[in-house]
Every structure is written in structure tokens, then in C-alpha cells.
Amino acid sequence: MLENAYLIPIYPLLAFVIIIFATRWKEKLSSAISIAAILVAVIHSIFVMIAVIGRHGVPFELSVPFIEHPLISLETGIFIDPLTAVMLLVVTIVSGCVQIYSLGYMHGDPRWSRYFSYLSLFTFSMLGLVVANNFFMIFIFWELVGLTSYLLIGFWFEKDSASDAGKKAFITTRIGDLGFIIGILLLATYAGTLNYQEVFTKVADGAVPVGVLTMIGIFIFCGAVGKSAQFPLHVWLPDAMEGPTPVSALIHAATMVAAGVYLVARSMTLFVGSAEAAMTVAVIGLITSFMAASIALVQNDIKRVLAYSTVSQLGYMIMALGLYGFDVAKDPHSHSVGYFAGTFHLMTHAFFKALLFLGAGSVIHAVHTNDIQEMGGLSKKMKITSLTFFIASLSIAGIFPLSGFWSKDEIVAATLGHPVFMFFTLLIAFITAFYMFRLCFLTFTGKPRNQERFDHAHESPKTMTMPLMFLAFLSVFAGWVGMPWLSHGFSSFVYTGELQHHGPNYIVMLVSTIVAVSGIGLAYTVYFKKKISADVLMEKFKPLYTLLLNKYYFDEIYDKVIIKPLLAFTRMMWWSDANIIDGLVNFVGWFTIKWADAKMLFDKYIIDGAVNGAGTVCMAASWLFKYVQNGSVQFYTLVVITSAVGVIIYKVTPEGFVYYFIGVVVVALARFLMKMNRPEEGNVETEPEG
């Protein structure tokens, strides 16, 4: 079964090809093909998981040489280990739920077939990234994920906000990808290969200098910063809400943003080899998590609350992985649970975050607005949606015994020995519980704040509610595999060799639960019981509220510091190109044309004029002298005698010569005129004889 695992990404790829080339005109058939393909991938992923468990987590690798070169060899192949198996299940299950849910949500959309083809291509890209056995392949699929996210975020491209959001996501993540490819090139230079196992073996053997390894780790982490929306490249993810809500669920739960966390987890050997790189990862994760959680406190767009929640939870995962790398780099025998915590939370988060987004989509589908200030009381009309949404909110808050409790508890445990990280982790947990139940209470409880929208509200169709119930089940029970008293739970599966998960820390469990309940209690007091006025709090902390409402002004700062200067620079370059470069080129062209015109005039009127003038003079002279040189001996004798007489007269009396000359000229002119008026001999008309 493992040797055929490469087929898992092929199923959605085939669906994409079939829809695009054969069935795009048949909407129902297109969606059926797409859903069938992902369900087959789910079943295959389950068998892969069973096979990996049967091998006790021993990795399986299959590769085919792609490029052989003395300096580096590239290959295509698959690498199946416990982390791969878990990610395959997460991606296929969430993608399957999203596609089934889309049957109801996207009903009537004019680009129905295109939508399902894009979903299939997106899923193929993420699955290919997961099963890849080398950095060369993972980068190819990494870019495909970026491309398909652009297509899906900007799916409703007729809206400027959607097309702009797609471009923003694409360009922002490309910045991180630039660092990623630099890290890959450094790895290729120092390791001579990009195969995971070979690279990690050489790193463990010290083949890569520590300083270079730090650079490699940070550059590769840049890719995760972009894809997983970490500070300072987090700005694209909230705007990605412009895409269809099922797309948001897929991106935020199991595909694009999960890719960055998966990359850090897969490359953990690099971070274990460099404490500096690992701590950089942890600090960025903590900053991102706190910043996004605080912004989510004041958002009124239901999807943006969840978007910032996603950014915050991703920061949690990144922080835990970074702390693991730091702890093990400092002490190879460390019992840090950061790796387990980060990957475990990646799994549980996928289920309850997908449920939250799909629940939000169900609400939006019913009331046709994203603004939670126009909702309220919807639990009366949307019982399934409200119940499943509350379950997901309890899970993300970390309430026992739901899935989120077990993974969040592990993240808190990962901060043991790092007081600053622990303080902020608990603070973020409190904030998370508060803003999630602020969202729940404002949306589903109390009186309707917009009666017209409330009257229009209704429960979503079964194609939408069935995935909600299934994901609610996973949000409750999926985390149970991490129960520490169940044969060390999920950790005994993810970890192999020396890395084992320690026993339960009941103090951490108790503290994290108290923090979560406190956050829920405060939200209950403010937004359900209304014993504390939210408006009063807003006015009391207005500067802070304004700062959070404007998302720390990151978009404005980027606009003024980067975007506008860059646009000004491009406009300057355009002006210089249009006026200097093009101006010089155009001037040369204009001057060449004018020079050619001048040469043409000179040639026509000077050169040709001189030549033609000489010919004209010759022709005129020949015409004149034909009457002088007429071949008549008598005429020649007359000229000689006249000339001789003239000379004699000139010698005798010069004054008389003048009169003589005038007379000769008059006689010659008269004769010439008579000659001109006489018909040519050949033209004389004669009377016919007889």
C-alpha cells in the first residue's frame, strides 16, 4: 500500500484534468468527479496510516532519479513517515468535507465546474507537497499551492477586493519563497543533494558549518513565514477572506497555511543543529500569535475574526516547534514536547478551524452579511450550525475533553523552562477563549440586532450541515489520540527512536483550563449577561482599541514605507524609460528620418538638378546650333565672309562695327524666324495626282 501512496495526489489531479477538458459544461458531473476523487484519496490515506502504524513508524521511501550531475543529483519520489500519514489524512478529510459543503454553498454559481476543478488542483498541490521526499519537489508543489491559492482567493475576480486579495496573497508569499529558494540553494551547495534523509544525515554529521546551517534554517523558515502568515508577512491572510468561505476553510485549516508548519516540522533537523535559527522561529511564532490574537478581539467581520485566530494558532505551532529545536540544540537529551505539540495542534486545529469557517459560511449563507453586529439570536433558527460552532469554539479555547484541550495543553507544556513564552502562551489562550465566545454570543445568542436579516435566516441544507456534524465529531474526539495515558498516545506514533513523550502534567492542565474558562467567563459577562458594557470598555481603552481595530497599522506602514515608494520608483523608471530612453531612441529615429529627407532633397535638387541641368543646356544648345551647323557650304561661306567683313570694319572703325553687328544679328534673326515658320520637308502636304 505504501508503494502506491504516490497515487493519493494523483486522484485530485485526474479530477482536475477531466473537469477542465471533458466535463466543465456538465456541472453536477464535474462536482461528482471532484468529490469522488477526494473520497478515494481519503480511503487510500487511511490505508497508508494503517500501514505506517504496522511498520511502527519506520519511514518508507521511493525515489526515481531526475537529474544526475557531478555537483548535485535531483530526484522525484515519496517519503512516508508518521508525520506524512497524519497530514495526508488531515488534508484529504478536510478537503472532502469542504467539497461536499460546497455543493450547498456554491449552488447557482456560474463558474461551478471551474470552482471544483480549482479545489482539486489545490488539493493535489498540497498532497504532493506532503508526500515529497526532497526539497526540490517540495518547492515545486509549494509554488503550485501559491498559484492555486491565488486562483481560489480571487475566484470572484469581478470584485476588485477579491482580485486585489488574490494578488496580495500571491505577491506576499513570493517574498517568503525567495528566502526559501535561497535556503534550498545553500543546502544543495553544501550537502550536494536535496533528499531529506541524505541532507539530514549530513547535517547531523556536521558536514554543514553551524553558521551556514543557521542561515539555511532562517532562509527556509522564510518560506514558512510567507505560507503560514507569520510576522511580518501575515498581512495577506485576513484579506484572503474575499474568496468563497469553503476556500477559506480549506486554506486556513489543512492546506496553504498548514504547509509552513509542515515545512518547519519536516526540516526540524536543521533547526536542532542551530539554536539561533530555532529561537528565531520560536520568537517569530510568539510575536505572531499574540499580535493576531489581540487584533481578533475587536474585529466585527466573522471571517476576519477566524482569520486572525488562524494566524494566532499558527504562531502557537511555530513557537512550539522553535522551542523544541532550541531545547534539543542546547541539550540533545531534552524531553521537550514542542515537536509533538506543534504537529499535534496542526492536526486538531485543522478540524475545529475547518468547522468554524464552514459554520461561518453557513451563517453568511443565511443572513447575507459578515458583520456580527448585524446578527444575534441565530441559534433559534440555526440549531445545527450554532451547536457545532460552539463545539468548535470550546475546542479552540482548550476545554476538557475536546480535541483542542489536548493539543493546547501540549503547547503550554512545551514552554516549561521558558517563563516569558509560558506567560504569553497562557495570555494568548485567555484572549483566544474571550474573542471566540465574543463571536459566539454576538452571533447566536441574545436578541436580533437586525430584524430583517434575522427573519431571512434559516438553517443550511444537509449538504452543508452534514460536514459540520462530522467535523464537530472530530473536534471532540480527534484529540483523544493524544491522551498521555493511552500508551503515550499520539506521541508514541509520531516519535520514534529516543524521542518519547513524558507523562501528563496535571498542573499545566489545570492552569490552562482555568485560563480558558476565565476567558469564556469574561466574554459571557460582557456579551451575554452584559454586566460590563463593551462600549464603556471601548471608550476607556480607545487608543488601544483603535490600534487593534487598525491591525497595528501594518497595512498603512507597508503602504507608506514599501508600496508607495516602490510605486513612485516604478513611475520614475517608467518616466525615464518613456522620456529618456524612448526619447533618445525616438530622437535618433526622428533625426535619421529628417537626415534622410535632407539627403533626398539634396540628391533630387542639387545632384539630380545639376545633372539634369547640364543635359537641358546641352539639348538647348544642340537645338540652337542645329540651325547654324546645317551642312550648307553656302551658309558657311556667308558666315566666313560676314565675319571677315566684320573684322575689317572693326579694325577700320570700331563704332561702325557695332552697327554692322546689329545688322547681321537682325538679318540672322529674321532668317531664323522664317526658317522656324517654314514646314519641315517631311511634313509638306501635297495634292494627290490625277
XYZ file of C-alpha atoms in Angstrom:
690
model
C 0.000 0.000 0.000
C 2.824 2.412 0.830
C 4.499 1.930 -2.541
C 1.279 3.193 -4.145
C 0.975 6.246 -1.904
C 2.020 8.450 -4.821
C -1.496 7.859 -6.200
C -3.077 9.909 -3.396
C -2.202 13.260 -5.015
C -2.898 11.804 -8.468
C -6.620 11.286 -7.736
C -7.482 15.005 -7.445
C -5.110 15.803 -10.310
C -7.055 13.445 -12.578
C -10.287 15.075 -11.425
C -8.890 18.484 -12.366
C -7.831 17.300 -15.825
C -11.148 15.555 -16.519
C -13.213 18.561 -15.430
C -11.151 21.052 -17.429
C -11.019 19.069 -20.659
C -14.167 16.948 -20.637
C -16.938 17.821 -18.185
C -16.754 21.541 -17.478
C -20.092 22.011 -19.262
C -21.770 19.433 -17.011
C -21.790 20.973 -13.550
C -23.197 18.092 -11.495
C -20.881 15.598 -13.135
C -17.878 17.853 -12.525
C -18.603 18.185 -8.808
C -19.285 14.434 -8.550
C -15.914 13.637 -10.137
C -14.102 16.053 -7.836
C -15.759 14.712 -4.681
C -15.308 11.081 -5.747
C -11.602 11.668 -6.317
C -11.045 13.188 -2.882
C -13.055 10.444 -1.163
C -10.891 7.816 -2.844
C -7.871 9.766 -1.594
C -9.320 9.682 1.949
C -9.718 5.902 1.810
C -6.213 5.449 0.424
C -4.819 7.740 3.154
C -6.499 5.616 5.819
C -4.790 2.514 4.438
C -1.488 4.366 4.388
C -1.955 5.284 8.041
C -2.690 1.665 8.917
C 0.405 0.541 7.020
C 2.612 3.096 8.788
C 1.291 2.000 12.169
C 2.029 -1.602 11.164
C 5.636 -0.596 10.433
C 5.834 1.093 13.886
C 6.581 4.417 12.250
C 9.576 3.248 10.212
C 9.750 5.569 7.176
C 9.166 4.307 3.647
C 10.863 5.985 0.700
C 10.563 5.517 -3.030
C 12.544 7.677 -5.458
C 13.396 7.904 -9.139
C 16.467 9.857 -10.415
C 15.505 13.010 -12.248
C 18.783 14.836 -12.953
C 22.231 13.363 -12.391
C 25.134 15.804 -12.171
C 28.580 15.587 -10.561
C 27.719 18.507 -8.276
C 24.139 17.557 -7.379
C 21.543 14.910 -8.075
C 17.819 15.630 -8.181
C 15.068 13.073 -7.904
C 11.334 12.613 -7.701
C 9.923 10.398 -5.024
C 7.730 9.920 -1.974
C 8.591 9.766 1.699
C 6.020 8.251 4.052
C 6.508 8.528 7.787
C 4.051 9.170 10.654
C 4.013 12.924 10.019
C 3.234 12.339 6.330
C 0.486 9.857 7.169
C -1.175 12.264 9.595
C -1.010 15.146 7.114
C -2.463 13.002 4.324
C -5.461 12.212 6.499
C -5.913 15.809 7.611
C -5.707 17.258 4.096
C -7.979 14.690 2.441
C -10.612 14.671 5.194
C -10.895 18.455 5.426
C -10.821 18.805 1.646
C -13.568 16.196 1.323
C -15.753 17.997 3.872
C -15.147 21.323 2.131
C -16.101 19.942 -1.274
C -19.311 18.328 -0.016
C -20.183 21.527 1.849
C -19.586 23.500 -1.356
C -22.473 21.694 -3.049
C -24.824 23.804 -0.985
C -22.781 26.940 -0.510
C -21.835 27.430 -4.175
C -25.239 26.441 -5.546
C -26.077 28.538 -8.577
C -22.576 29.939 -9.071
C -21.944 30.447 -12.817
C -18.391 29.057 -12.538
C -19.343 25.904 -10.685
C -17.154 23.485 -12.652
C -14.165 25.820 -12.542
C -14.531 26.088 -8.769
C -14.382 22.318 -8.249
C -11.507 21.964 -10.694
C -9.540 24.571 -8.731
C -10.299 22.771 -5.461
C -8.979 19.541 -6.968
C -5.816 21.225 -8.218
C -5.308 22.887 -4.837
C -5.663 19.581 -3.028
C -3.278 17.883 -5.475
C -0.680 20.577 -4.810
C -0.871 20.199 -1.030
C -0.837 16.402 -1.142
C 2.157 16.456 -3.484
C 3.940 18.744 -1.053
C 3.212 16.363 1.818
C 4.459 13.161 0.145
C 7.583 14.710 -1.455
C 10.865 13.175 -0.359
C 13.157 16.101 -1.195
C 13.374 19.870 -1.120
C 13.343 20.080 -4.917
C 9.887 18.529 -5.146
C 8.508 20.308 -2.128
C 9.412 23.652 -3.693
C 7.615 22.766 -6.926
C 4.429 21.856 -5.070
C 4.977 24.813 -2.751
C 4.668 27.155 -5.727
C 1.670 25.249 -7.068
C -0.051 25.788 -3.721
C 0.673 29.502 -4.096
C -0.733 29.566 -7.617
C -3.922 27.714 -6.756
C -4.475 29.838 -3.655
C -4.289 32.894 -5.920
C -6.902 31.366 -8.221
C -9.254 30.499 -5.359
C -8.869 33.668 -3.282
C -9.569 35.720 -6.392
C -12.248 33.320 -7.633
C -14.861 36.092 -7.686
C -12.452 38.275 -9.629
C -15.201 40.602 -10.828
C -14.948 42.165 -7.350
C -11.916 44.412 -7.047
C -11.486 43.406 -3.414
C -11.236 39.726 -4.382
C -8.796 40.238 -7.237
C -6.669 42.535 -5.065
C -6.681 39.974 -2.243
C -5.528 37.259 -4.630
C -2.659 39.416 -5.853
C -1.753 40.402 -2.300
C -1.565 36.770 -1.204
C 0.447 35.751 -4.245
C 2.978 38.578 -4.027
C 3.387 38.469 -0.238
C 4.049 34.748 -0.165
C 6.520 35.119 -3.041
C 8.657 37.292 -0.754
C 8.951 34.433 1.700
C 9.525 31.976 -1.122
C 12.563 33.964 -2.236
C 14.183 33.190 1.115
C 13.053 29.575 0.833
C 14.777 29.036 -2.506
C 17.966 30.687 -1.204
C 17.952 28.185 1.660
C 17.450 25.314 -0.780
C 20.346 26.511 -2.946
C 22.611 26.749 0.108
C 21.605 23.212 1.072
C 22.377 21.969 -2.419
C 25.762 23.703 -2.337
C 26.905 22.273 0.990
C 25.120 18.908 1.003
C 25.275 18.039 -2.698
C 21.750 16.635 -2.501
C 18.231 17.749 -1.647
C 16.911 14.388 -0.445
C 15.550 14.749 3.083
C 17.279 11.768 4.596
C 20.618 12.456 2.938
C 20.542 16.146 3.857
C 19.604 15.457 7.476
C 22.303 12.787 7.767
C 24.969 15.183 6.510
C 23.731 17.924 8.830
C 23.814 15.539 11.782
C 27.357 14.510 10.819
C 28.482 18.139 10.827
C 29.032 18.426 7.064
C 27.409 21.866 7.089
C 29.126 24.596 9.191
C 26.988 25.859 12.065
C 26.961 29.450 10.773
C 25.826 28.318 7.342
C 23.278 25.989 8.933
C 21.818 28.938 10.827
C 21.462 30.862 7.576
C 19.898 27.858 5.859
C 17.413 27.365 8.696
C 16.346 31.010 8.711
C 16.052 31.193 4.932
C 13.954 28.025 4.782
C 11.836 29.389 7.609
C 11.164 32.442 5.401
C 9.064 30.152 3.213
C 7.011 29.161 6.249
C 6.685 32.819 7.279
C 5.052 33.532 3.928
C 2.795 30.496 3.601
C 1.782 30.308 7.272
C 1.259 34.080 7.502
C 3.788 34.751 10.234
C 5.002 38.193 11.236
C 5.853 40.283 9.245
C 4.247 38.583 6.199
C 0.941 37.922 7.950
C -0.967 40.704 6.175
C -2.246 38.593 3.278
C -4.240 36.031 5.247
C -7.101 38.220 6.580
C -7.669 39.617 3.075
C -7.867 36.066 1.746
C -11.398 36.059 3.189
C -12.545 37.568 -0.108
C -12.636 34.094 -1.604
C -15.600 31.739 -1.129
C -15.954 30.658 2.511
C -15.284 26.951 1.780
C -11.993 28.059 0.219
C -11.194 29.986 3.392
C -11.844 26.838 5.400
C -9.552 24.801 3.186
C -6.754 27.374 3.173
C -6.918 28.075 6.901
C -7.387 24.541 8.102
C -5.450 21.997 6.115
C -3.649 23.285 3.065
C -1.808 26.505 2.397
C -1.189 27.781 5.912
C -0.511 24.271 7.161
C 2.272 23.968 4.598
C 4.538 26.355 6.514
C 4.156 24.476 9.791
C 4.694 21.190 7.974
C 7.882 22.560 6.392
C 9.313 23.581 9.770
C 8.407 20.192 11.257
C 9.878 18.323 8.299
C 13.087 20.378 8.479
C 13.431 20.083 12.245
C 16.904 18.509 11.978
C 18.153 21.806 10.529
C 16.801 23.782 13.487
C 18.043 21.269 16.010
C 21.508 21.901 14.558
C 21.257 25.658 15.161
C 19.906 27.051 18.416
C 19.888 30.564 16.936
C 17.710 29.568 14.000
C 15.380 27.631 16.310
C 14.990 30.552 18.696
C 14.278 32.847 15.744
C 11.441 30.517 14.796
C 10.084 30.487 18.346
C 10.202 34.276 18.760
C 8.508 34.927 15.409
C 5.814 32.405 16.315
C 5.164 34.046 19.687
C 5.025 37.573 18.253
C 2.643 36.442 15.524
C 0.396 34.553 17.913
C -0.006 37.414 20.400
C -0.371 40.095 17.752
C -3.055 38.234 15.784
C -4.974 37.211 18.901
C -5.121 40.806 20.114
C -6.368 42.014 16.704
C -9.109 39.360 16.701
C -10.521 40.904 19.911
C -12.069 43.867 18.087
C -12.927 42.544 14.617
C -16.583 42.526 13.588
C -16.292 40.545 10.362
C -16.994 36.936 11.324
C -14.477 35.577 8.829
C -11.771 38.062 9.819
C -12.087 37.051 13.460
C -11.439 33.487 12.381
C -8.655 34.578 10.032
C -6.722 36.277 12.809
C -7.478 33.293 15.004
C -5.793 31.119 12.385
C -2.728 33.371 12.309
C -2.557 33.204 16.095
C -2.885 29.415 16.246
C -0.253 29.001 13.541
C 2.029 31.157 15.652
C 1.362 28.744 18.523
C 2.506 25.811 16.405
C 5.572 27.616 15.050
C 6.570 28.708 18.551
C 6.306 25.165 19.905
C 8.431 23.765 17.082
C 11.012 26.505 17.564
C 11.241 25.847 21.301
C 11.736 22.152 20.620
C 14.603 22.882 18.237
C 16.172 25.284 20.738
C 15.863 22.886 23.669
C 17.319 19.932 21.779
C 20.088 22.093 20.278
C 21.104 23.072 23.813
C 20.577 19.598 25.267
C 20.288 16.609 22.897
C 18.710 14.609 25.745
C 15.999 17.206 26.336
C 12.474 15.921 26.904
C 10.905 18.888 25.133
C 7.455 18.148 23.750
C 7.489 21.078 21.333
C 7.682 18.958 18.180
C 4.817 16.777 19.272
C 2.828 19.799 20.451
C 3.246 21.700 17.185
C 2.362 18.791 14.906
C -0.439 17.563 17.165
C -2.033 21.008 17.286
C -1.692 21.204 13.499
C -3.949 18.157 13.270
C -6.581 19.153 15.828
C -6.636 22.752 14.648
C -7.394 21.611 11.098
C -10.649 20.012 12.216
C -12.049 22.653 14.531
C -10.891 25.556 12.353
C -12.483 23.982 9.273
C -15.655 23.599 11.338
C -15.509 27.256 12.405
C -15.104 28.538 8.881
C -17.784 26.296 7.455
C -20.052 27.329 10.330
C -19.332 30.967 9.498
C -20.185 30.201 5.885
C -23.472 28.691 6.988
C -24.274 31.885 8.906
C -23.302 34.131 5.991
C -25.358 31.938 3.656
C -28.366 32.525 5.919
C -28.125 36.239 6.734
C -26.087 37.541 3.773
C -23.683 39.599 5.848
C -20.318 39.085 7.523
C -20.899 41.704 10.218
C -21.561 40.104 13.598
C -23.033 43.421 14.810
C -25.989 42.722 12.494
C -26.544 39.202 13.804
C -27.779 37.852 17.142
C -30.236 35.186 18.226
C -29.416 32.902 15.297
C -29.318 29.774 17.474
C -33.137 29.817 17.381
C -33.147 29.332 13.625
C -29.837 27.555 13.027
C -29.597 24.910 15.717
C -27.102 22.610 13.992
C -24.855 25.460 12.892
C -24.889 27.104 16.331
C -24.283 23.854 18.220
C -21.366 22.791 16.033
C -19.926 26.316 16.129
C -19.989 26.292 19.934
C -18.291 22.882 19.947
C -15.514 24.193 17.725
C -15.163 27.294 19.898
C -14.874 25.181 23.046
C -12.261 23.088 21.299
C -10.107 26.016 20.199
C -10.448 27.518 23.686
C -8.991 24.293 25.103
C -11.858 22.994 27.200
C -11.632 19.415 28.504
C -12.095 16.888 26.960
C -12.328 18.325 23.424
C -9.546 17.951 20.873
C -8.122 21.410 21.347
C -7.595 20.797 25.058
C -5.041 18.062 24.475
C -3.016 19.873 21.841
C -3.122 23.274 23.570
C -2.045 21.607 26.804
C 0.991 20.213 24.999
C 1.892 23.655 23.663
C 1.751 25.100 27.168
C 3.897 22.187 28.357
C 6.414 22.980 25.609
C 7.029 26.382 27.221
C 8.176 24.884 30.530
C 11.581 26.333 31.281
C 10.817 29.446 29.211
C 8.896 31.798 31.554
C 8.337 34.576 29.024
C 6.983 32.141 26.452
C 4.766 30.482 29.057
C 3.297 33.792 30.225
C 2.401 34.912 26.732
C 1.148 31.455 25.776
C -1.327 31.495 28.652
C -2.273 35.102 27.911
C -2.952 34.154 24.281
C -5.052 31.213 25.458
C -7.119 33.611 27.577
C -7.549 36.054 24.679
C -8.478 33.212 22.331
C -11.218 31.948 24.621
C -12.531 35.503 25.046
C -12.726 36.513 21.370
C -14.141 33.171 20.256
C -17.013 33.380 22.716
C -17.488 37.055 21.980
C -18.067 35.835 18.440
C -20.420 33.068 19.584
C -22.517 35.249 21.880
C -22.840 38.133 19.411
C -23.781 35.771 16.583
C -26.025 33.133 18.125
C -27.412 34.478 21.420
C -29.402 37.481 22.598
C -31.870 39.462 20.551
C -31.524 40.013 16.814
C -29.774 43.304 16.069
C -31.093 43.325 12.503
C -34.634 42.005 12.382
C -34.793 41.844 8.607
C -31.718 39.633 8.385
C -32.944 37.517 11.284
C -36.293 36.955 9.604
C -34.495 35.864 6.463
C -32.234 33.421 8.331
C -32.703 29.657 8.018
C -30.716 26.520 8.617
C -28.421 25.486 5.789
C -29.161 22.452 3.585
C -27.929 18.999 4.552
C -25.006 19.175 2.131
C -23.708 21.930 4.410
C -24.811 20.684 7.830
C -23.576 17.090 7.414
C -19.907 18.173 7.058
C -20.435 20.435 10.076
C -21.585 17.492 12.199
C -18.741 15.271 11.022
C -16.150 17.947 11.777
C -17.801 18.561 15.151
C -17.278 14.877 15.916
C -13.590 15.201 15.039
C -13.329 18.430 17.041
C -14.445 16.473 20.075
C -12.687 13.138 19.630
C -9.729 13.524 17.238
C -7.533 14.887 20.015
C -8.118 11.857 22.173
C -5.305 10.065 20.372
C -3.033 12.413 22.304
C -4.204 11.354 25.736
C -0.924 10.788 27.559
C -2.228 7.759 29.467
C -3.209 5.863 26.332
C 0.175 4.186 25.670
C 1.676 7.666 25.379
C -0.996 8.403 22.816
C -0.257 10.100 19.578
C 3.310 10.879 20.655
C 4.322 7.230 20.614
C 3.266 7.196 16.975
C 4.835 10.486 15.845
C 8.036 9.924 17.771
C 10.334 7.035 17.003
C 13.651 6.066 18.474
C 14.730 8.039 21.523
C 12.103 10.780 21.374
C 9.288 9.825 23.703
C 6.546 11.909 25.274
C 6.632 12.211 29.061
C 3.671 11.651 31.361
C 0.817 14.108 31.907
C 1.464 17.375 33.717
C -1.706 17.916 35.716
C -0.646 21.352 36.938
C -0.289 22.560 33.347
C -3.683 21.045 32.510
C -5.300 22.761 35.475
C -3.725 26.160 34.801
C -4.546 26.124 31.081
C -8.138 25.093 31.837
C -8.567 27.893 34.380
C -7.210 30.380 31.861
C -9.601 29.166 29.142
C -12.629 29.172 31.455
C -11.698 32.679 32.631
C -11.671 33.944 29.058
C -15.039 32.366 28.350
C -16.404 33.741 31.630
C -15.338 37.286 30.809
C -16.940 37.036 27.356
C -20.089 35.659 28.986
C -20.189 38.579 31.417
C -19.647 41.232 28.749
C -21.594 39.918 25.762
C -24.207 37.554 27.186
C -25.096 38.946 30.599
C -23.957 42.463 29.621
C -22.894 43.233 33.182
C -19.896 45.029 31.753
C -20.526 47.390 28.864
C -18.412 46.680 25.809
C -18.911 50.286 24.708
C -17.588 51.583 28.033
C -14.541 49.353 27.732
C -14.061 50.589 24.179
C -14.086 54.231 25.278
C -11.880 53.571 28.287
C -9.235 51.909 26.175
C -9.902 53.835 22.988
C -6.243 54.304 21.886
C -5.617 50.579 22.293
C -8.947 49.753 20.635
C -8.094 51.992 17.674
C -4.667 50.403 17.393
C -6.139 46.893 17.334
C -9.013 47.856 15.038
C -6.443 49.143 12.546
C -4.387 45.945 12.917
C -1.357 47.756 14.326
C -1.362 49.815 11.118
C 0.730 47.212 9.323
C -1.082 47.749 6.036
C -0.680 51.512 6.336
C 3.002 51.187 7.256
C 3.672 48.839 4.354
C 1.733 51.165 2.076
C 3.819 54.201 3.037
C 7.192 52.541 3.560
C 7.186 49.931 0.799
C 4.283 50.128 -1.633
C 4.115 53.861 -2.314
C 7.914 54.307 -2.573
C 8.043 51.275 -4.835
C 5.236 52.643 -6.985
C 6.971 56.030 -7.066
C 10.176 54.314 -8.122
C 8.376 52.366 -10.851
C 6.679 55.559 -12.055
C 10.092 57.265 -12.153
C 11.516 54.346 -14.099
C 8.546 54.498 -16.455
C 9.045 58.248 -16.929
C 12.771 57.802 -17.577
C 12.018 54.986 -19.977
C 9.307 56.977 -21.766
C 11.121 60.295 -21.829
C 14.831 59.499 -21.695
C 15.319 56.040 -23.136
C 12.372 56.164 -25.530
C 13.017 59.888 -26.059
C 16.593 59.211 -27.119
C 15.521 56.342 -29.337
C 12.698 58.395 -30.843
C 15.028 61.372 -31.367
C 17.529 59.163 -33.175
C 14.698 57.839 -35.332
C 13.357 61.367 -35.986
C 16.837 62.694 -36.779
C 17.510 59.761 -39.097
C 14.263 60.406 -40.972
C 14.977 64.136 -41.259
C 18.557 63.454 -42.358
C 17.235 61.059 -44.973
C 14.734 63.700 -46.135
C 17.527 66.281 -46.402
C 19.686 63.870 -48.353
C 16.755 63.115 -50.629
C 16.198 66.837 -51.309
C 19.921 67.410 -51.878
C 20.084 64.440 -54.223
C 16.909 65.477 -56.029
C 17.512 69.185 -56.446
C 21.297 69.570 -56.283
C 22.807 66.379 -57.661
C 19.965 65.416 -59.986
C 19.382 69.138 -60.751
C 22.977 69.618 -61.842
C 22.930 66.509 -63.987
C 19.535 67.301 -65.470
C 20.522 70.968 -65.918
C 23.628 70.005 -67.850
C 21.527 67.795 -70.075
C 18.971 70.573 -70.598
C 21.691 73.071 -71.525
C 23.184 70.605 -73.978
C 19.796 69.906 -75.507
C 19.031 73.636 -75.809
C 22.431 74.327 -77.331
C 22.060 71.448 -79.774
C 18.606 72.731 -80.720
C 20.034 76.201 -81.346
C 23.141 75.174 -83.175
C 21.352 72.767 -85.473
C 20.374 75.835 -87.448
C 23.976 77.063 -87.539
C 25.551 73.725 -88.403
C 23.145 72.779 -91.159
C 25.708 71.350 -93.635
C 25.226 74.133 -96.225
C 28.568 75.259 -97.836
C 26.949 78.490 -98.929
C 25.906 79.259 -95.361
C 29.371 78.528 -94.055
C 30.873 80.774 -96.798
C 28.416 83.511 -95.864
C 29.427 83.261 -92.212
C 33.129 83.396 -93.069
C 32.680 86.395 -95.368
C 30.413 88.162 -92.871
C 32.922 87.532 -90.092
C 35.818 88.718 -92.252
C 33.928 91.874 -93.167
C 33.138 92.409 -89.546
C 36.782 92.127 -88.574
C 37.803 94.585 -91.259
C 35.126 97.062 -90.188
C 36.179 96.628 -86.531
C 39.762 97.394 -87.467
C 38.777 100.432 -89.517
C 36.079 101.873 -87.352
C 35.007 100.183 -84.111
C 31.883 102.337 -83.902
C 30.788 101.150 -87.330
C 31.315 97.575 -86.250
C 28.524 97.929 -83.723
C 26.028 98.894 -86.396
C 27.348 96.191 -88.622
C 26.967 93.584 -85.879
C 23.438 94.716 -85.123
C 22.510 94.444 -88.742
C 23.981 90.981 -89.057
C 22.067 89.859 -85.956
C 18.807 91.300 -87.259
C 19.236 89.602 -90.605
C 20.169 86.286 -88.918
C 17.183 86.533 -86.555
C 14.842 87.273 -89.435
C 16.186 84.328 -91.349
C 15.862 82.159 -88.246
C 12.224 83.161 -87.797
C 11.499 82.464 -91.417
C 13.119 79.059 -91.025
C 11.035 78.320 -87.955
C 7.783 79.139 -89.780
C 8.669 77.029 -92.813
C 7.251 73.457 -92.718
C 9.699 70.585 -92.479
C 10.282 68.882 -95.752
C 8.995 65.638 -94.412
C 5.784 67.280 -93.261
C 4.853 69.142 -96.509
C 1.404 68.112 -97.627
C 0.999 67.564 -101.399
C -2.076 67.310 -103.535
C -2.724 63.831 -104.814
C -2.028 63.371 -108.508
C -4.681 62.789 -111.051
